[in-house]
Amino acid sequence: MISLIKSSFYKEYKTKSSLIKFIQAAKQLSFGEKCQTFERAFSSWQGRSECVLLNSGSSANLAIIQALLNLNRIKKGDLVGFSAVTWSTNVMPLIQLGLQPVPIDISLDTLNISSKNLEKMLKKYPLRMVFLTNLLGFCDDIDQIHRICKKANVILIEDNCESLGSEYKGKKLGNFGLAATFSFYVGHHMSTIEGGAVITDDDELATMIRIVRAHGWDRNLDFAKQEQIRKKFHINSSFYSRYTFYDLGYNLRPTEITGFLGLIQIKYLPEIIEKRQKNFKYFANMLYNHPNYLPIRWDHMDIVSNFAIPVVCKTTEIKDELVKRCYGIVEIRPIVGGNMTSQPFFKKYVPNVYETCKNANFVHAKGFYFGNNPDLTKKELQILKSLFIS
Ligand SMILES: Cc1ncc(COP(=O)(O)O)c(C=O)c1O
């Protein structure tokens, strides 16, 4: 059986051996120096000034929305656009925190939101923010999306949990919006078992996310920022300052294990991305020119870095036949979470659905993905080819 996830880490044995030694020798395993060192390494890898490490990509999504609310950059009741095909915890924080999620349909040729569709939506709805998902390593014309959002004064946040390492027009995905979220879950590009991050160049936002990440207090801010916030709130006593809660927060902290694993795995990231890109190209050239499947455009991108390869069948019959054929041989899944607006939680909590997303419905009904693992063997590549390209 070719599973979606083949191992817990890239270079599994070496990573686990180092982890055992680290745990035995460590004086501290709660949030500390390893996490902070990883934050610097990851922000530098991504090319942005701030990185806040969290315990999952879902937590990163929750933290950024809460931080934007705390900073009054968005307010309860605001309309927020999101990609109709995404993951549940991209949309859930919008609902949980009192925003109105407005689905934006994807384009079938890129599986992502296009600027054309966004422009159409902005004419219909006064969106305050767009929480864009870069689905499975792909993007549409995200530079134009950025331009439109800037002009319309709409905050653009990228959920880049599925596209770490992808590049468009010489720029990494995750660097087009005000901030971007990442996941280091075991099945994703780089594993810290569970883990996530927010990346931004906005110092004020990063500071608020650090407050949101840990109870609403200032413990993990640098000294200058602590002084600033304590002065603002007239907290003069060191006895109380450690237990002053400045704004709404959670406990979304990672442990030192997350930071340690991140520091090991980030060194392999270029190798992981290269191998996955090679696998992707091998299949894309066959799948996206095949008469049974929809063509997915990717020639506008410099690098497609994904952990799974999507296939959208032209008919449900073709998909159902492949689902049967894969049973017991290859693990396949629906494309991410499918059309989010058709999920039970969405129907329960969002009475006004605003838009019917026909392309998202199409992908939901006729799409699936299989894993793109850097450790896929020649034999496994051959099995996958014989299943899907016949
Ligand atoms: C687009 C997207 N956002 C967020 C997440 C959540 O990440 P995590 O599993 O690290 O919580 C995922 C997870 O697969 C995802 O695909």
XYZ file of C-alpha atoms and ligand atoms in Angstrom:
406
model
C 0.000 0.000 0.000
C 1.385 3.405 -0.973
C 0.267 5.616 1.918
C -0.067 9.375 1.900
C 2.440 9.640 4.733
C 5.453 7.332 4.459
C 7.381 8.381 7.543
C 7.341 10.848 10.412
C 10.337 12.781 9.108
C 12.591 13.120 6.119
C 15.739 11.177 7.133
C 13.657 9.434 9.775
C 16.297 7.358 11.549
C 18.819 10.185 11.870
C 16.166 12.640 13.025
C 14.738 10.266 15.652
C 18.207 9.416 16.956
C 19.032 13.114 17.378
C 15.663 13.693 19.041
C 16.267 10.987 21.640
C 19.631 12.529 22.578
C 18.142 16.008 22.663
C 15.295 15.019 24.985
C 17.636 13.227 27.364
C 20.021 16.154 27.622
C 17.503 19.026 27.587
C 17.006 21.071 30.744
C 13.896 22.684 29.355
C 11.318 21.229 27.007
C 8.659 23.928 27.171
C 8.865 26.919 24.783
C 12.368 28.317 24.744
C 15.583 28.873 22.853
C 15.153 26.120 20.220
C 11.787 27.549 19.195
C 13.245 31.036 18.939
C 16.240 29.839 16.924
C 13.899 28.046 14.551
C 11.795 31.214 14.204
C 14.881 33.094 13.012
C 15.865 30.276 10.646
C 12.397 30.007 9.136
C 11.867 33.756 8.686
C 15.226 33.914 6.967
C 14.361 30.921 4.741
C 11.074 32.532 3.764
C 12.658 35.978 3.413
C 10.433 37.871 5.842
C 11.380 39.621 9.031
C 9.109 37.913 11.565
C 8.163 34.308 12.276
C 5.962 33.185 15.160
C 6.085 29.432 15.791
C 2.872 27.759 17.003
C 1.703 24.265 17.790
C -0.143 23.749 14.465
C -1.166 25.359 11.219
C -4.715 25.536 12.567
C -3.425 27.452 15.588
C -1.582 29.797 13.230
C -4.879 30.505 11.447
C -6.713 31.082 14.723
C -3.949 33.269 16.142
C -3.732 35.574 13.159
C -7.468 36.227 13.068
C -7.534 36.884 16.823
C -4.507 39.192 16.509
C -6.126 41.205 13.705
C -9.250 41.581 15.873
C -7.206 42.591 18.920
C -5.483 45.252 16.821
C -8.861 46.501 15.498
C -7.693 45.926 11.933
C -10.815 43.840 11.424
C -13.943 43.774 13.560
C -16.681 41.310 14.412
C -19.283 41.123 11.639
C -16.817 41.993 8.859
C -17.103 40.040 5.613
C -14.047 37.874 4.948
C -13.522 36.120 1.623
C -11.988 32.655 1.626
C -11.144 30.017 -0.991
C -14.156 27.710 -1.359
C -11.839 24.688 -1.562
C -9.695 24.710 1.545
C -9.251 23.048 4.930
C -11.811 23.296 7.762
C -9.564 25.241 10.127
C -9.018 27.937 7.552
C -12.712 28.858 7.810
C -13.556 27.818 11.364
C -11.700 30.672 13.116
C -13.681 33.143 11.016
C -16.915 31.663 12.339
C -15.617 31.172 15.881
C -14.486 34.783 16.091
C -17.661 36.378 14.757
C -16.692 37.215 11.176
C -18.842 36.490 8.145
C -17.126 34.005 5.827
C -17.821 34.595 2.136
C -16.779 31.737 -0.164
C -14.909 32.679 -3.319
C -14.995 30.063 -6.051
C -11.782 28.653 -7.443
C -10.793 28.409 -11.093
C -10.813 24.871 -12.424
C -7.549 25.334 -14.316
C -5.496 26.342 -11.239
C -7.661 25.109 -8.318
C -7.138 28.558 -6.793
C -8.882 31.931 -6.637
C -8.097 34.149 -9.625
C -7.942 37.955 -9.634
C -10.862 37.984 -12.069
C -13.076 36.110 -9.643
C -11.941 38.231 -6.711
C -12.743 41.434 -8.604
C -16.215 40.114 -9.359
C -16.745 39.316 -5.666
C -15.493 42.721 -4.520
C -18.110 44.366 -6.723
C -20.811 42.337 -4.968
C -19.588 42.263 -1.366
C -17.699 44.759 0.804
C -14.969 42.323 1.858
C -12.676 43.628 4.600
C -10.217 40.785 4.277
C -9.352 37.816 2.059
C -7.981 34.656 3.661
C -6.583 33.045 0.549
C -5.532 29.383 0.440
C -2.662 28.480 -1.863
C -4.066 25.053 -2.635
C -1.711 22.074 -2.997
C 1.330 24.045 -4.102
C -0.501 26.019 -6.783
C -1.563 29.618 -7.177
C -3.400 31.678 -9.760
C -2.345 35.276 -10.516
C -1.610 36.044 -6.874
C 0.420 39.157 -7.751
C -2.745 40.666 -9.247
C -4.755 39.543 -6.222
C -2.268 41.409 -4.054
C -2.564 44.516 -6.259
C -6.388 44.449 -6.168
C -6.495 43.983 -2.385
C -4.050 46.835 -1.858
C -6.051 49.172 -4.076
C -9.352 48.241 -2.390
C -7.815 48.406 1.112
C -8.608 44.740 1.721
C -6.273 42.801 4.018
C -4.758 39.811 2.232
C -3.617 36.840 4.328
C -2.285 33.668 2.708
C -2.932 30.248 4.164
C 0.236 28.675 2.813
C -0.050 25.435 4.789
C -0.037 23.448 1.535
C 2.499 25.395 -0.488
C 5.712 25.857 1.441
C 8.454 26.355 -1.159
C 6.255 27.147 -4.182
C 7.295 30.187 -6.186
C 5.499 32.487 -8.589
C 7.264 35.207 -10.592
C 10.431 34.741 -8.561
C 8.655 35.158 -5.213
C 7.832 32.501 -2.628
C 4.145 31.883 -1.964
C 3.441 33.195 1.506
C 5.132 36.507 0.659
C 2.298 38.144 -1.258
C -0.019 39.079 1.611
C 0.341 40.943 4.881
C 1.102 37.603 6.523
C 0.968 33.886 5.795
C 0.371 30.741 7.811
C 2.273 27.456 7.536
C 1.808 23.910 8.809
C 4.584 21.550 9.837
C 2.216 18.635 10.359
C 3.774 15.267 9.600
C 2.069 14.896 6.233
C 3.153 18.318 5.018
C 6.385 19.578 3.414
C 8.495 19.671 6.537
C 7.551 17.762 9.665
C 7.821 18.765 13.299
C 5.110 16.128 13.990
C 2.621 18.912 14.756
C 3.527 22.551 14.297
C 2.779 25.752 12.438
C 3.905 29.318 11.972
C 2.900 32.815 10.953
C 5.278 34.798 8.777
C 5.035 38.564 8.298
C 7.048 41.762 7.910
C 4.609 43.572 10.201
C 6.233 44.013 13.586
C 3.061 45.110 15.391
C 1.148 42.102 14.073
C 3.906 39.649 15.029
C 3.991 41.107 18.548
C 0.228 40.693 18.916
C 0.416 37.094 17.660
C 3.049 36.399 20.344
C 0.618 37.809 22.934
C -2.242 35.735 21.484
C -0.045 32.604 21.414
C 0.529 32.612 25.148
C -2.357 33.557 27.433
C -2.490 37.206 26.400
C 0.634 38.036 28.413
C 3.946 39.586 27.357
C 6.404 36.878 28.489
C 7.744 35.982 25.060
C 8.200 39.529 23.816
C 11.667 41.023 23.760
C 12.685 43.335 26.577
C 12.024 46.608 24.697
C 8.516 45.482 23.724
C 7.759 44.374 27.291
C 8.822 47.784 28.584
C 6.659 49.488 25.993
C 3.505 47.518 26.788
C 4.026 47.742 30.567
C 4.428 51.498 30.275
C 1.303 51.800 28.155
C -0.764 49.925 30.743
C 1.017 51.490 33.751
C 2.317 48.154 35.049
C 5.232 49.206 37.222
C 5.502 46.201 39.497
C 7.653 43.243 38.429
C 5.536 41.150 40.822
C 2.398 41.762 38.708
C 3.925 42.267 35.280
C 4.455 38.547 34.724
C 0.769 37.960 35.398
C -0.764 40.814 33.474
C -2.982 39.719 30.581
C -3.133 42.451 27.943
C -5.470 41.098 25.304
C -7.432 38.020 24.248
C -5.276 34.964 23.776
C -4.964 31.197 24.035
C -2.219 28.738 24.758
C -0.973 27.777 21.290
C 2.695 27.413 22.188
C 4.934 24.805 20.627
C 7.432 22.873 22.728
C 11.211 22.783 22.396
C 10.744 19.473 20.573
C 8.985 21.391 17.783
C 11.820 23.913 17.578
C 14.492 21.210 17.659
C 12.826 19.138 14.926
C 12.249 22.251 12.828
C 15.945 23.101 12.999
C 16.869 19.618 11.772
C 14.261 19.394 9.031
C 14.728 22.912 7.634
C 18.215 21.884 6.494
C 16.623 19.239 4.276
C 13.954 21.561 2.904
C 15.690 22.362 -0.438
C 16.246 18.626 -1.010
C 12.648 17.749 -0.057
C 11.245 20.446 -2.342
C 13.445 19.398 -5.246
C 12.425 15.743 -4.979
C 8.749 16.583 -4.702
C 8.960 18.963 -7.616
C 10.562 16.240 -9.716
C 7.772 13.785 -8.823
C 5.185 16.450 -9.506
C 6.535 17.235 -12.970
C 6.717 13.536 -13.840
C 3.000 13.102 -13.120
C 1.784 16.545 -14.183
C 3.046 16.077 -17.729
C 0.999 12.895 -18.038
C -2.063 13.666 -15.919
C -2.794 17.173 -17.095
C -2.689 16.183 -20.773
C -4.804 13.066 -20.261
C -8.285 12.907 -21.855
C -9.913 11.604 -18.632
C -8.753 14.497 -16.449
C -9.014 18.262 -16.356
C -5.804 20.047 -17.291
C -4.323 21.951 -14.336
C -2.154 24.897 -15.349
C 1.188 25.274 -13.648
C 3.482 26.652 -16.353
C 3.017 30.183 -14.926
C 4.809 29.041 -11.749
C 8.563 28.790 -11.110
C 8.291 26.061 -8.469
C 5.311 23.877 -7.562
C 5.985 22.466 -4.123
C 3.207 20.189 -2.960
C 2.804 17.152 -0.726
C 0.006 15.653 -2.819
C -0.930 15.624 -6.473
C -4.507 16.511 -7.401
C -6.473 14.791 -10.137
C -9.839 16.157 -11.267
C -11.732 13.638 -13.372
C -14.021 14.767 -16.153
C -16.851 12.597 -14.849
C -17.893 11.075 -11.523
C -17.844 7.643 -13.189
C -14.121 7.983 -13.963
C -13.440 9.051 -10.381
C -15.517 6.244 -8.854
C -13.730 3.693 -11.031
C -10.320 5.000 -9.894
C -11.372 4.986 -6.238
C -12.175 1.289 -6.661
C -8.952 0.611 -8.556
C -6.803 2.264 -5.858
C -8.386 0.362 -2.977
C -5.687 -1.485 -1.025
C -2.944 -0.281 -3.401
C -2.731 3.477 -3.060
C -4.199 5.751 -0.407
C -6.154 8.559 -2.037
C -8.254 11.369 -0.568
C -10.755 14.023 -1.615
C -9.049 17.262 -2.651
C -8.254 18.830 0.729
C -11.657 19.455 2.371
C -13.602 19.794 -0.868
C -16.204 22.556 -1.079
C -16.230 23.967 2.440
C -19.740 25.373 2.080
C -21.129 21.853 1.711
C -19.580 20.679 4.989
C -21.986 20.125 7.929
C -20.250 22.677 10.199
C -20.603 25.394 7.555
C -24.291 24.686 7.018
C -24.863 24.691 10.773
C -23.170 27.992 11.554
C -23.385 30.101 8.379
C -26.999 30.870 7.533
C -26.114 33.174 4.627
C -23.894 31.304 2.169
C -23.607 34.313 -0.230
C -22.329 32.333 -3.237
C -22.849 28.941 -4.841
C -19.415 27.772 -5.909
C -19.899 25.538 -8.905
C -16.222 24.866 -9.567
C -15.667 23.911 -5.935
C -18.618 21.524 -6.246
C -17.074 20.006 -9.361
C -13.746 19.416 -7.587
C -15.573 18.032 -4.545
C -17.484 15.504 -6.663
C -14.819 14.527 -9.187
C -11.449 15.161 -7.587
C -8.985 13.229 -5.455
C -5.325 13.395 -4.581
C -2.497 10.961 -3.998
C 0.636 11.599 -1.956
C 3.740 13.221 -3.394
C 6.397 11.894 -1.085
C 10.111 12.683 -1.455
C 10.838 9.021 -0.649
C 8.653 7.514 -3.403
C 10.612 4.679 -5.001
C 10.904 3.981 -8.737
C 8.643 0.982 -8.264
C 5.998 3.081 -6.500
C 6.153 5.740 -9.209
C 5.555 2.980 -11.736
C 2.553 1.597 -9.812
C 1.044 5.082 -9.589
C 1.607 5.638 -13.292
C -0.014 2.359 -14.248
C -3.071 3.155 -12.081
C -3.734 6.652 -13.307
C -2.302 6.786 -16.824
C -3.839 3.957 -18.747
C -4.973 24.848 3.856
C -4.738 24.321 5.238
N -4.799 25.185 6.274
C -4.596 24.769 7.541
C -4.309 23.459 7.833
C -4.115 23.034 9.262
O -2.814 22.655 9.543
P -2.512 21.716 10.811
O -2.850 20.328 10.414
O -1.038 21.908 11.055
O -3.329 22.203 11.929
C -4.245 22.520 6.803
C -3.984 21.113 7.134
O -3.876 20.221 6.378
C -4.461 22.950 5.472
O -4.439 22.091 4.450
